[in-house]
C-alpha positions as MATLAB code, in Angstrom:
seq = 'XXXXXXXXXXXXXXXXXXXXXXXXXXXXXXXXXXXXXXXXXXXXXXXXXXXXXXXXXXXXXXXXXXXXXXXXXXXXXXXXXXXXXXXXXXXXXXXXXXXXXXXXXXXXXXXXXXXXXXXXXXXXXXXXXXXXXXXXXXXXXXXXXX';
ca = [
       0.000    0.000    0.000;
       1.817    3.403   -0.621;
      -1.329    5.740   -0.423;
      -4.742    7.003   -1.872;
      -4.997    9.045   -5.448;
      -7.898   10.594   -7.337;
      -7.822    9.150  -10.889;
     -10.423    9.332  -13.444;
     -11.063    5.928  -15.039;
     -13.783    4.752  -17.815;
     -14.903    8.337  -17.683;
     -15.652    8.113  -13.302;
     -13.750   10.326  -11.296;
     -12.881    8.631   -7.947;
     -10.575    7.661   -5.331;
      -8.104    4.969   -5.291;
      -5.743    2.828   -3.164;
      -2.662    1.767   -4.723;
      -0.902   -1.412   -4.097;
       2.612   -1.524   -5.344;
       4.037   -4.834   -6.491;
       7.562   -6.112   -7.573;
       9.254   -4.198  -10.065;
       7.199   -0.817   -9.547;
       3.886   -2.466  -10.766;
       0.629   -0.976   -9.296;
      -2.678   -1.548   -8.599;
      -5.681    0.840   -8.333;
      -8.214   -0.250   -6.145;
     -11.209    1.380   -5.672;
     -12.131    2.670   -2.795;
     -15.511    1.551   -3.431;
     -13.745   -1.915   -3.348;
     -11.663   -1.523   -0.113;
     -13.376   -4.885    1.218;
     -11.328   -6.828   -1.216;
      -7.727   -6.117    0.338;
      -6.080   -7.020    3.835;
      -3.723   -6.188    5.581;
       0.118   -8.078    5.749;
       0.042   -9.988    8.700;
       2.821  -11.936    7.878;
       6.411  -11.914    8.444;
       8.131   -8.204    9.623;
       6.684   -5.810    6.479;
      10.462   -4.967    5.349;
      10.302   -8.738    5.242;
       7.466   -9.301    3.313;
       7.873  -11.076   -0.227;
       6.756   -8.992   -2.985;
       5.448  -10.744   -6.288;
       5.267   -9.821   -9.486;
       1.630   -8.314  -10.735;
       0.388  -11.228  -13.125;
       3.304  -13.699  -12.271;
       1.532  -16.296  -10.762;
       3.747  -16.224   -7.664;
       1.029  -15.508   -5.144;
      -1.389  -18.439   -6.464;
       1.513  -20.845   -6.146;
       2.079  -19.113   -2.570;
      -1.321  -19.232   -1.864;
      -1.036  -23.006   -3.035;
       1.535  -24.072   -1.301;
       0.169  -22.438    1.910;
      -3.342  -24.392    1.725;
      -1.167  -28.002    1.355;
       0.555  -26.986    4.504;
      -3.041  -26.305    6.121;
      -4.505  -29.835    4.697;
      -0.724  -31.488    5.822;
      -1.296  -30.117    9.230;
      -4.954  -30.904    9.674;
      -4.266  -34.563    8.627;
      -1.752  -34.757   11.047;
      -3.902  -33.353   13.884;
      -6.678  -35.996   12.494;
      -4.121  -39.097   12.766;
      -3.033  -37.500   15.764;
      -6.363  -37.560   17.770;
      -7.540  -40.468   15.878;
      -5.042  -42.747   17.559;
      -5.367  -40.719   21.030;
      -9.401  -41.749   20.504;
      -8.392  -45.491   19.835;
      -5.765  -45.609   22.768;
      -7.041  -47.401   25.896;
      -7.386  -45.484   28.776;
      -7.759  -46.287   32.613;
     -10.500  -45.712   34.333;
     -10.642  -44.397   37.979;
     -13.029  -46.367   40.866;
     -13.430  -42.772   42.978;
     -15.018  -42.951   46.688;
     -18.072  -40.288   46.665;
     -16.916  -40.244   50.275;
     -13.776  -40.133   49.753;
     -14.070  -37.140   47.762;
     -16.309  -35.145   50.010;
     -13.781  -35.975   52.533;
     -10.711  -34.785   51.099;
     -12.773  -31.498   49.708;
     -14.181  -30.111   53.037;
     -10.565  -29.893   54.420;
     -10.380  -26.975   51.582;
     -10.802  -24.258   53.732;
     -12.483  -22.067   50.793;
     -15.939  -22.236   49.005;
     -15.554  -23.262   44.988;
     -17.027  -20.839   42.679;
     -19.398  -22.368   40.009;
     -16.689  -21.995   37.314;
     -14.258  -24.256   39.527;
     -17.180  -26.441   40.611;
     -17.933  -26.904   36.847;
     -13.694  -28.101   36.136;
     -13.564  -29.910   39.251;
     -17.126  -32.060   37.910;
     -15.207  -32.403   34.347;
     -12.008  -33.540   35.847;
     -13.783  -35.938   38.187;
     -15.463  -37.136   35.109;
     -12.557  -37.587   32.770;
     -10.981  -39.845   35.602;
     -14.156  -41.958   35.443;
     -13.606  -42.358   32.089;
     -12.123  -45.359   30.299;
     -10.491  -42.740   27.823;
      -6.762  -41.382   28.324;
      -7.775  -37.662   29.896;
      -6.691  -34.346   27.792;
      -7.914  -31.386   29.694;
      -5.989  -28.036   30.530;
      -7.751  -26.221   33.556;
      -7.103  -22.533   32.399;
      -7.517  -19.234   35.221;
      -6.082  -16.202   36.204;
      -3.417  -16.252   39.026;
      -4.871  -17.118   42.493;
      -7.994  -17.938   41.185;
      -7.745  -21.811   42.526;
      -6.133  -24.111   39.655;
      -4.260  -25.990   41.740;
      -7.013  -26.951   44.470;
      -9.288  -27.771   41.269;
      -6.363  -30.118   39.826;
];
């Protein structure tokens, strides 16, 4: 992007954003249009690779950027796939056992840790290996809910 500039095109006077690319080749976009650019996000911008208007670089770019998308989600698939068809253990817990060890807490759960501590209890129950993350702000009671 290097700015805005009033052009008159096909006889319509109007505003445009130009979009330089390699070798000093621009773009007008109108602003009408705006909804059909981005911004970089990439890499740092004095980074950023700049193709050639009408080389094909960016569909090959783009191209080779969705395969690494589908090669990743495939992985991830596989990935939980055999996690799913792993055999897990599942835990015999004491209801009074539990309330037990819990009133020597000396604090009241909230209903967000009473909700973790109820998923946690259940994913021990489970024959399935567990995969849970209890997530919370510092001194907010992860480690009595674990």
């Amino acid at each position: 992007y290097t700015g805005l500039q009033r052009l008159e095109a096909a006889g319509i006077d109007g505003e445009f954003v130009v979009v330089e690319y390699a070798g000093g080749d621009r773009l007008y976009v109108p602003v009408a249009a705006l909804h059909l650019l981005s911004r970089y996000t990439g890499a740092a911008p004095e980074n950023a690779p700049l193709h050639k208007l009408g080389s094909g670089q960016w569909e090959r770019a783009k191209r080779k950027a969705a395969k690494q998308v589908s090669d990743a989600a495939a992985e991830l698939l596989d990935l939980y796939a055999r996690r799913e068809a792993r055999p897990g253990h599942a835990f015999g817990l004491s209801e009074a056992d539990y309330i037990a060890f819990s009133a020597a807490f000396p604090f009241e759960e909230t209903a967000d840790q009473q909700a973790a501590i109820e998923a946690v209890i259940a994913d021990l129950r489970s024959a399935k290996p567990m995969d849970r993350v209890v997530c919370g702000d510092v001194g907010f009671g992860k480690t009595e809910v674990a």
